[in-house]
Amino acid sequence: MFIVNVEGAICRDDKWLVITRSTKEEHAGGTLSLVGGKVDVEGNALEILERTVKRELYEEVGIEIKDAVTFVYSSSFVTNDGCNVINMVFLCEYDKGTAHSKSPDEVEAVHWMTYDEIMNHPKAPLWTKESIRRVALARR
């Protein structure tokens, strides 16, 4: 059984929306990340991944995105406590809102950073860099 996680990548004025994950988070606390979260069980549902991306962006940082989201890639990992996770990254288009930490237990800080700033940041793990690399290519 897998946990399904989604992340949304938004670029405005050549800067990407990333967060510093709260140090309270069990997985990758204190690191740079795209905004995202777990898919809730909904039974029979349409566009569950897309709706989850929209929900997580709004719940965590107060950003609303346009309806169309583009799947970029998926990966899997195992958490420290042995849970298998499928992670899916989506390219999203900003609609409205001012990015801020609405959920301090999940988001320590919100940043708009350039591609190079993220790639050179000491708290950017390899998987975040890979996601930014792939969404930047998909955006072209």
CSV table of N, CA and C in Angstrom, one decimal:
chain,number,residue,atom,x,y,z
A,1,MET,N,0.8,-1.2,0.0
A,1,MET,CA,0.0,0.0,0.0
A,1,MET,C,0.9,1.2,0.0
A,2,PHE,N,0.5,2.2,-0.8
A,2,PHE,CA,1.3,3.5,-0.9
A,2,PHE,C,0.5,4.6,-0.3
A,3,ILE,N,1.2,5.6,0.2
A,3,ILE,CA,0.7,6.9,0.4
A,3,ILE,C,0.9,7.7,-0.9
A,4,VAL,N,-0.1,8.4,-1.3
A,4,VAL,CA,0.0,9.2,-2.5
A,4,VAL,C,0.2,10.7,-2.1
A,5,ASN,N,1.2,11.3,-2.6
A,5,ASN,CA,1.5,12.7,-2.3
A,5,ASN,C,1.6,13.5,-3.6
A,6,VAL,N,1.1,14.7,-3.6
A,6,VAL,CA,1.2,15.6,-4.7
A,6,VAL,C,1.9,16.9,-4.3
A,7,GLU,N,2.6,17.5,-5.3
A,7,GLU,CA,3.3,18.8,-5.1
A,7,GLU,C,3.0,19.7,-6.3
A,8,GLY,N,2.8,21.0,-6.0
A,8,GLY,CA,2.5,22.0,-7.0
A,8,GLY,C,3.7,22.9,-7.2
A,9,ALA,N,4.1,23.1,-8.5
A,9,ALA,CA,5.2,24.0,-8.8
A,9,ALA,C,4.6,25.2,-9.5
A,10,ILE,N,4.9,26.4,-8.9
A,10,ILE,CA,4.4,27.7,-9.5
A,10,ILE,C,5.6,28.6,-9.7
A,11,CYS,N,5.6,29.2,-10.9
A,11,CYS,CA,6.6,30.2,-11.3
A,11,CYS,C,6.0,31.5,-11.6
A,12,ARG,N,6.5,32.6,-11.0
A,12,ARG,CA,6.0,33.9,-11.3
A,12,ARG,C,7.3,34.8,-11.4
A,13,ASP,N,7.3,35.6,-12.5
A,13,ASP,CA,8.4,36.5,-12.7
A,13,ASP,C,9.8,35.8,-12.5
A,14,ASP,N,9.9,34.6,-13.1
A,14,ASP,CA,11.1,33.7,-13.1
A,14,ASP,C,11.5,33.3,-11.7
A,15,LYS,N,10.6,33.3,-10.7
A,15,LYS,CA,10.9,32.8,-9.4
A,15,LYS,C,9.9,31.7,-9.0
A,16,TRP,N,10.4,30.7,-8.4
A,16,TRP,CA,9.6,29.5,-8.0
A,16,TRP,C,9.1,29.6,-6.6
A,17,LEU,N,7.9,29.2,-6.3
A,17,LEU,CA,7.4,29.2,-5.0
A,17,LEU,C,7.8,27.9,-4.3
A,18,VAL,N,8.6,28.1,-3.2
A,18,VAL,CA,9.1,27.0,-2.4
A,18,VAL,C,8.9,27.4,-0.9
A,19,ILE,N,8.9,26.3,-0.1
A,19,ILE,CA,8.7,26.5,1.3
A,19,ILE,C,9.9,25.9,2.1
A,20,THR,N,10.1,26.4,3.3
A,20,THR,CA,11.0,25.7,4.2
A,20,THR,C,10.0,24.9,5.0
A,21,ARG,N,10.2,23.6,5.0
A,21,ARG,CA,9.3,22.7,5.8
A,21,ARG,C,9.5,22.9,7.3
A,22,SER,N,8.5,22.8,8.0
A,22,SER,CA,8.6,23.0,9.5
A,22,SER,C,9.5,21.9,10.0
A,23,THR,N,10.3,22.3,11.0
A,23,THR,CA,11.1,21.3,11.7
A,23,THR,C,10.3,20.2,12.5
A,24,LYS,N,9.0,20.5,12.6
A,24,LYS,CA,8.1,19.6,13.3
A,24,LYS,C,7.7,18.4,12.3
A,25,GLU,N,7.9,18.6,11.0
A,25,GLU,CA,7.6,17.6,10.0
A,25,GLU,C,8.5,16.4,10.2
A,26,GLU,N,8.0,15.2,10.2
A,26,GLU,CA,8.8,13.9,10.3
A,26,GLU,C,9.7,13.7,9.1
A,27,HIS,N,9.2,14.0,7.9
A,27,HIS,CA,10.0,13.8,6.7
A,27,HIS,C,10.5,15.1,6.2
A,28,ALA,N,11.8,15.2,6.2
A,28,ALA,CA,12.6,16.3,5.6
A,28,ALA,C,12.3,17.6,6.2
A,29,GLY,N,12.1,17.6,7.5
A,29,GLY,CA,11.9,18.9,8.3
A,29,GLY,C,13.0,19.8,8.1
A,30,GLY,N,12.7,21.1,7.9
A,30,GLY,CA,13.8,22.1,7.8
A,30,GLY,C,14.4,22.3,6.4
A,31,THR,N,13.9,21.5,5.4
A,31,THR,CA,14.4,21.6,4.0
A,31,THR,C,13.5,22.4,3.1
A,32,LEU,N,14.1,22.8,2.0
A,32,LEU,CA,13.3,23.5,0.9
A,32,LEU,C,12.5,22.4,0.2
A,33,SER,N,11.2,22.8,-0.1
A,33,SER,CA,10.3,21.9,-0.8
A,33,SER,C,9.3,22.7,-1.6
A,34,LEU,N,8.7,22.0,-2.6
A,34,LEU,CA,7.5,22.5,-3.2
A,34,LEU,C,6.4,22.3,-2.2
A,35,VAL,N,5.3,23.0,-2.5
A,35,VAL,CA,4.1,22.9,-1.6
A,35,VAL,C,3.3,21.6,-2.0
A,36,GLY,N,2.9,20.9,-1.1
A,36,GLY,CA,2.1,19.7,-1.4
A,36,GLY,C,1.6,19.0,-0.2
A,37,GLY,N,1.0,17.8,-0.4
A,37,GLY,CA,0.6,17.0,0.7
A,37,GLY,C,-0.1,15.7,0.2
A,38,LYS,N,-0.6,15.0,1.2
A,38,LYS,CA,-1.2,13.7,0.9
A,38,LYS,C,-2.6,13.8,0.3
A,39,VAL,N,-2.9,12.8,-0.6
A,39,VAL,CA,-4.2,12.7,-1.2
A,39,VAL,C,-5.1,12.0,-0.2
A,40,ASP,N,-6.3,12.6,0.1
A,40,ASP,CA,-7.3,12.1,1.0
A,40,ASP,C,-8.1,11.0,0.3
A,41,VAL,N,-8.5,10.0,1.0
A,41,VAL,CA,-9.4,8.9,0.5
A,41,VAL,C,-10.8,9.6,0.3
A,42,GLU,N,-11.3,9.4,-1.0
A,42,GLU,CA,-12.6,10.0,-1.3
A,42,GLU,C,-13.5,9.0,-2.0
A,43,GLY,N,-13.2,7.8,-2.0
A,43,GLY,CA,-14.0,6.8,-2.8
A,43,GLY,C,-13.9,7.1,-4.3
A,44,ASN,N,-15.0,7.0,-4.9
A,44,ASN,CA,-15.0,7.3,-6.4
A,44,ASN,C,-15.0,8.8,-6.6
A,45,ALA,N,-13.9,9.3,-7.2
A,45,ALA,CA,-13.8,10.8,-7.4
A,45,ALA,C,-13.0,11.0,-8.7
A,46,LEU,N,-13.3,12.1,-9.3
A,46,LEU,CA,-12.6,12.6,-10.5
A,46,LEU,C,-11.6,13.7,-10.1
A,47,GLU,N,-10.5,13.7,-10.9
A,47,GLU,CA,-9.5,14.8,-10.7
A,47,GLU,C,-9.0,14.9,-9.3
A,48,ILE,N,-8.9,13.8,-8.6
A,48,ILE,CA,-8.5,13.9,-7.2
A,48,ILE,C,-7.1,14.4,-7.0
A,49,LEU,N,-6.2,14.1,-7.9
A,49,LEU,CA,-4.8,14.6,-7.7
A,49,LEU,C,-4.8,16.1,-8.0
A,50,GLU,N,-5.5,16.6,-9.0
A,50,GLU,CA,-5.5,18.0,-9.3
A,50,GLU,C,-6.2,18.8,-8.2
A,51,ARG,N,-7.3,18.3,-7.7
A,51,ARG,CA,-8.0,19.0,-6.6
A,51,ARG,C,-7.1,19.0,-5.3
A,52,THR,N,-6.3,17.9,-5.1
A,52,THR,CA,-5.5,17.9,-3.9
A,52,THR,C,-4.4,19.0,-4.0
A,53,VAL,N,-3.8,19.1,-5.2
A,53,VAL,CA,-2.8,20.1,-5.4
A,53,VAL,C,-3.3,21.5,-5.1
A,54,LYS,N,-4.5,21.8,-5.6
A,54,LYS,CA,-5.2,23.1,-5.4
A,54,LYS,C,-5.4,23.3,-3.9
A,55,ARG,N,-6.0,22.3,-3.2
A,55,ARG,CA,-6.3,22.4,-1.8
A,55,ARG,C,-5.0,22.6,-1.0
A,56,GLU,N,-4.0,21.9,-1.2
A,56,GLU,CA,-2.7,22.0,-0.5
A,56,GLU,C,-2.1,23.4,-0.6
A,57,LEU,N,-2.1,23.9,-1.8
A,57,LEU,CA,-1.5,25.2,-2.1
A,57,LEU,C,-2.3,26.3,-1.3
A,58,TYR,N,-3.6,26.1,-1.3
A,58,TYR,CA,-4.4,27.1,-0.5
A,58,TYR,C,-4.3,26.9,1.0
A,59,GLU,N,-4.3,25.7,1.4
A,59,GLU,CA,-4.3,25.4,2.9
A,59,GLU,C,-2.9,25.8,3.5
A,60,GLU,N,-1.9,25.5,2.8
A,60,GLU,CA,-0.5,25.7,3.4
A,60,GLU,C,0.0,27.1,3.2
A,61,VAL,N,-0.2,27.7,2.0
A,61,VAL,CA,0.4,29.0,1.7
A,61,VAL,C,-0.6,30.1,1.2
A,62,GLY,N,-1.9,29.8,1.1
A,62,GLY,CA,-2.8,30.8,0.7
A,62,GLY,C,-2.9,31.2,-0.8
A,63,ILE,N,-2.3,30.4,-1.6
A,63,ILE,CA,-2.2,30.7,-3.1
A,63,ILE,C,-3.3,29.9,-3.8
A,64,GLU,N,-4.0,30.6,-4.7
A,64,GLU,CA,-5.0,29.9,-5.6
A,64,GLU,C,-4.4,29.8,-6.9
A,65,ILE,N,-4.6,28.6,-7.6
A,65,ILE,CA,-4.1,28.4,-8.9
A,65,ILE,C,-5.2,28.2,-9.9
A,66,LYS,N,-4.9,28.4,-11.2
A,66,LYS,CA,-5.9,28.2,-12.2
A,66,LYS,C,-6.2,26.7,-12.3
A,67,ASP,N,-7.4,26.4,-13.0
A,67,ASP,CA,-7.9,25.0,-13.0
A,67,ASP,C,-6.9,24.0,-13.7
A,68,ALA,N,-6.3,24.4,-14.8
A,68,ALA,CA,-5.5,23.5,-15.5
A,68,ALA,C,-4.1,23.3,-14.8
A,69,VAL,N,-3.8,22.1,-14.5
A,69,VAL,CA,-2.5,21.7,-13.9
A,69,VAL,C,-1.9,20.7,-14.8
A,70,THR,N,-0.6,20.6,-14.9
A,70,THR,CA,0.1,19.7,-15.9
A,70,THR,C,1.0,18.8,-15.1
A,71,PHE,N,0.7,17.5,-15.3
A,71,PHE,CA,1.5,16.5,-14.6
A,71,PHE,C,2.9,16.5,-15.2
A,72,VAL,N,4.0,16.5,-14.4
A,72,VAL,CA,5.3,16.6,-14.8
A,72,VAL,C,6.0,15.3,-14.7
A,73,TYR,N,6.0,14.7,-13.4
A,73,TYR,CA,6.7,13.4,-13.2
A,73,TYR,C,6.3,12.8,-11.9
A,74,SER,N,6.6,11.5,-11.7
A,74,SER,CA,6.4,10.9,-10.5
A,74,SER,C,7.6,10.2,-10.0
A,75,SER,N,7.7,9.9,-8.7
A,75,SER,CA,8.8,9.2,-8.1
A,75,SER,C,8.2,8.5,-6.9
A,76,SER,N,9.1,7.7,-6.2
A,76,SER,CA,8.6,7.0,-5.0
A,76,SER,C,9.8,7.0,-4.0
A,77,PHE,N,9.4,7.0,-2.7
A,77,PHE,CA,10.4,6.9,-1.7
A,77,PHE,C,9.8,6.2,-0.5
A,78,VAL,N,10.7,5.9,0.5
A,78,VAL,CA,10.3,5.2,1.7
A,78,VAL,C,10.6,6.2,2.8
A,79,THR,N,9.6,6.5,3.7
A,79,THR,CA,9.9,7.3,4.8
A,79,THR,C,10.7,6.6,5.9
A,80,ASN,N,11.2,7.4,6.9
A,80,ASN,CA,12.0,6.8,7.9
A,80,ASN,C,11.3,5.8,8.7
A,81,ASP,N,9.9,5.9,8.8
A,81,ASP,CA,9.2,4.8,9.5
A,81,ASP,C,8.7,3.7,8.6
A,82,GLY,N,9.2,3.6,7.4
A,82,GLY,CA,8.9,2.5,6.5
A,82,GLY,C,7.7,2.6,5.6
A,83,CYS,N,7.1,3.8,5.5
A,83,CYS,CA,5.9,4.0,4.6
A,83,CYS,C,6.4,4.2,3.2
A,84,ASN,N,5.7,3.5,2.3
A,84,ASN,CA,6.0,3.7,0.8
A,84,ASN,C,5.2,4.9,0.3
A,85,VAL,N,5.8,5.8,-0.4
A,85,VAL,CA,5.1,7.0,-0.9
A,85,VAL,C,5.3,7.2,-2.4
A,86,ILE,N,4.3,7.4,-3.1
A,86,ILE,CA,4.3,7.8,-4.5
A,86,ILE,C,4.2,9.3,-4.5
A,87,ASN,N,5.1,10.1,-5.1
A,87,ASN,CA,5.0,11.5,-5.2
A,87,ASN,C,4.8,11.9,-6.6
A,88,MET,N,3.9,12.9,-6.8
A,88,MET,CA,3.6,13.4,-8.2
A,88,MET,C,3.7,14.9,-8.2
A,89,VAL,N,4.5,15.4,-9.2
A,89,VAL,CA,4.7,16.8,-9.3
A,89,VAL,C,3.9,17.4,-10.4
A,90,PHE,N,3.2,18.5,-10.2
A,90,PHE,CA,2.4,19.2,-11.2
A,90,PHE,C,2.9,20.6,-11.4
A,91,LEU,N,2.9,21.1,-12.6
A,91,LEU,CA,3.2,22.5,-12.9
A,91,LEU,C,1.8,23.2,-12.9
A,92,CYS,N,1.8,24.3,-12.1
A,92,CYS,CA,0.6,25.0,-11.9
A,92,CYS,C,0.7,26.5,-12.3
A,93,GLU,N,-0.4,27.1,-12.6
A,93,GLU,CA,-0.4,28.5,-13.0
A,93,GLU,C,-1.0,29.3,-11.8
A,94,TYR,N,-0.3,30.3,-11.4
A,94,TYR,CA,-0.7,31.2,-10.3
A,94,TYR,C,-2.0,31.9,-10.7
A,95,ASP,N,-3.0,32.0,-9.8
A,95,ASP,CA,-4.2,32.8,-10.1
A,95,ASP,C,-4.3,34.0,-9.2
A,96,LYS,N,-4.3,33.7,-7.8
A,96,LYS,CA,-4.4,34.9,-6.9
A,96,LYS,C,-3.9,34.4,-5.5
A,97,GLY,N,-3.7,35.5,-4.7
A,97,GLY,CA,-3.3,35.2,-3.3
A,97,GLY,C,-1.9,35.7,-3.0
A,98,THR,N,-1.6,35.9,-1.8
A,98,THR,CA,-0.3,36.3,-1.3
A,98,THR,C,0.3,35.2,-0.5
A,99,ALA,N,1.4,34.6,-1.0
A,99,ALA,CA,2.0,33.5,-0.3
A,99,ALA,C,2.5,33.8,1.1
A,100,HIS,N,2.0,33.0,2.0
A,100,HIS,CA,2.4,33.2,3.4
A,100,HIS,C,2.2,31.8,4.1
A,101,SER,N,2.8,31.6,5.3
A,101,SER,CA,2.6,30.4,6.0
A,101,SER,C,1.3,30.4,6.7
A,102,LYS,N,0.3,29.6,6.2
A,102,LYS,CA,-1.0,29.5,6.9
A,102,LYS,C,-1.0,28.3,7.9
A,103,SER,N,0.0,27.5,7.7
A,103,SER,CA,0.1,26.2,8.5
A,103,SER,C,1.5,26.1,9.1
A,104,PRO,N,1.8,26.8,10.2
A,104,PRO,CA,3.1,26.8,10.8
A,104,PRO,C,3.6,25.4,11.2
A,105,ASP,N,2.7,24.5,11.5
A,105,ASP,CA,3.2,23.1,11.8
A,105,ASP,C,3.7,22.4,10.6
A,106,GLU,N,3.4,22.9,9.4
A,106,GLU,CA,3.9,22.3,8.1
A,106,GLU,C,4.9,23.2,7.4
A,107,VAL,N,4.7,24.5,7.5
A,107,VAL,CA,5.5,25.5,6.7
A,107,VAL,C,6.1,26.5,7.6
A,108,GLU,N,7.4,26.4,7.7
A,108,GLU,CA,8.2,27.4,8.5
A,108,GLU,C,8.3,28.7,7.8
A,109,ALA,N,8.6,28.7,6.5
A,109,ALA,CA,8.7,30.0,5.8
A,109,ALA,C,8.4,29.7,4.3
A,110,VAL,N,8.0,30.8,3.6
A,110,VAL,CA,7.6,30.8,2.2
A,110,VAL,C,8.6,31.7,1.5
A,111,HIS,N,9.0,31.2,0.3
A,111,HIS,CA,10.0,31.9,-0.5
A,111,HIS,C,9.6,31.9,-2.0
A,112,TRP,N,10.0,33.0,-2.7
A,112,TRP,CA,10.0,33.0,-4.1
A,112,TRP,C,11.5,33.1,-4.5
A,113,MET,N,12.0,32.0,-5.2
A,113,MET,CA,13.4,31.9,-5.4
A,113,MET,C,13.6,31.6,-6.9
A,114,THR,N,14.7,32.0,-7.5
A,114,THR,CA,15.1,31.7,-8.8
A,114,THR,C,15.6,30.3,-8.9
A,115,TYR,N,15.6,29.8,-10.1
A,115,TYR,CA,16.1,28.4,-10.3
A,115,TYR,C,17.5,28.2,-9.7
A,116,ASP,N,18.4,29.2,-10.0
A,116,ASP,CA,19.8,29.1,-9.5
A,116,ASP,C,19.9,29.2,-8.0
A,117,GLU,N,19.0,30.0,-7.4
A,117,GLU,CA,19.0,30.1,-5.9
A,117,GLU,C,18.6,28.8,-5.3
A,118,ILE,N,17.6,28.1,-5.9
A,118,ILE,CA,17.2,26.8,-5.3
A,118,ILE,C,18.3,25.8,-5.5
A,119,MET,N,18.9,25.8,-6.7
A,119,MET,CA,19.9,24.7,-7.0
A,119,MET,C,21.1,24.9,-6.2
A,120,ASN,N,21.4,26.1,-5.7
A,120,ASN,CA,22.6,26.4,-4.9
A,120,ASN,C,22.3,26.5,-3.4
A,121,HIS,N,21.1,26.3,-3.0
A,121,HIS,CA,20.7,26.5,-1.6
A,121,HIS,C,21.1,25.2,-0.8
A,122,PRO,N,21.8,25.5,0.4
A,122,PRO,CA,22.2,24.3,1.2
A,122,PRO,C,21.1,23.5,1.8
A,123,LYS,N,19.9,24.0,1.9
A,123,LYS,CA,18.8,23.2,2.4
A,123,LYS,C,17.9,22.7,1.4
A,124,ALA,N,18.3,22.7,0.1
A,124,ALA,CA,17.6,22.1,-1.0
A,124,ALA,C,18.0,20.7,-1.2
A,125,PRO,N,17.2,19.7,-0.8
A,125,PRO,CA,17.6,18.3,-1.0
A,125,PRO,C,17.6,17.9,-2.5
A,126,LEU,N,18.2,16.8,-2.9
A,126,LEU,CA,18.3,16.4,-4.2
A,126,LEU,C,17.0,16.3,-4.9
A,127,TRP,N,16.0,15.8,-4.2
A,127,TRP,CA,14.6,15.5,-4.8
A,127,TRP,C,14.0,16.9,-5.1
A,128,THR,N,14.2,17.9,-4.3
A,128,THR,CA,13.6,19.2,-4.6
A,128,THR,C,14.3,19.8,-5.9
A,129,LYS,N,15.6,19.7,-5.9
A,129,LYS,CA,16.3,20.1,-7.1
A,129,LYS,C,15.9,19.4,-8.4
A,130,GLU,N,15.7,18.1,-8.3
A,130,GLU,CA,15.2,17.3,-9.4
A,130,GLU,C,13.8,17.8,-9.9
A,131,SER,N,12.9,18.1,-8.9
A,131,SER,CA,11.6,18.6,-9.2
A,131,SER,C,11.7,19.9,-9.9
A,132,ILE,N,12.5,20.8,-9.4
A,132,ILE,CA,12.6,22.1,-10.0
A,132,ILE,C,13.2,22.0,-11.4
A,133,ARG,N,14.2,21.2,-11.6
A,133,ARG,CA,14.8,21.0,-12.9
A,133,ARG,C,13.8,20.5,-13.9
A,134,ARG,N,13.0,19.5,-13.5
A,134,ARG,CA,11.9,19.0,-14.4
A,134,ARG,C,10.8,19.9,-14.7
A,135,VAL,N,10.3,20.7,-13.7
A,135,VAL,CA,9.2,21.6,-14.0
A,135,VAL,C,9.7,22.8,-14.8
A,136,ALA,N,11.0,23.2,-14.6
A,136,ALA,CA,11.6,24.3,-15.4
A,136,ALA,C,11.6,23.8,-16.9
A,137,LEU,N,12.0,22.6,-17.2
A,137,LEU,CA,12.0,22.1,-18.5
A,137,LEU,C,10.6,22.0,-19.1
A,138,ALA,N,9.7,21.5,-18.3
A,138,ALA,CA,8.3,21.4,-18.8
A,138,ALA,C,7.6,22.8,-19.1
A,139,ARG,N,8.1,23.8,-18.4
A,139,ARG,CA,7.5,25.1,-18.5
A,139,ARG,C,8.0,25.8,-19.9
A,140,ARG,N,9.1,25.3,-20.4
A,140,ARG,CA,9.6,25.9,-21.7
A,140,ARG,C,8.7,25.7,-22.9
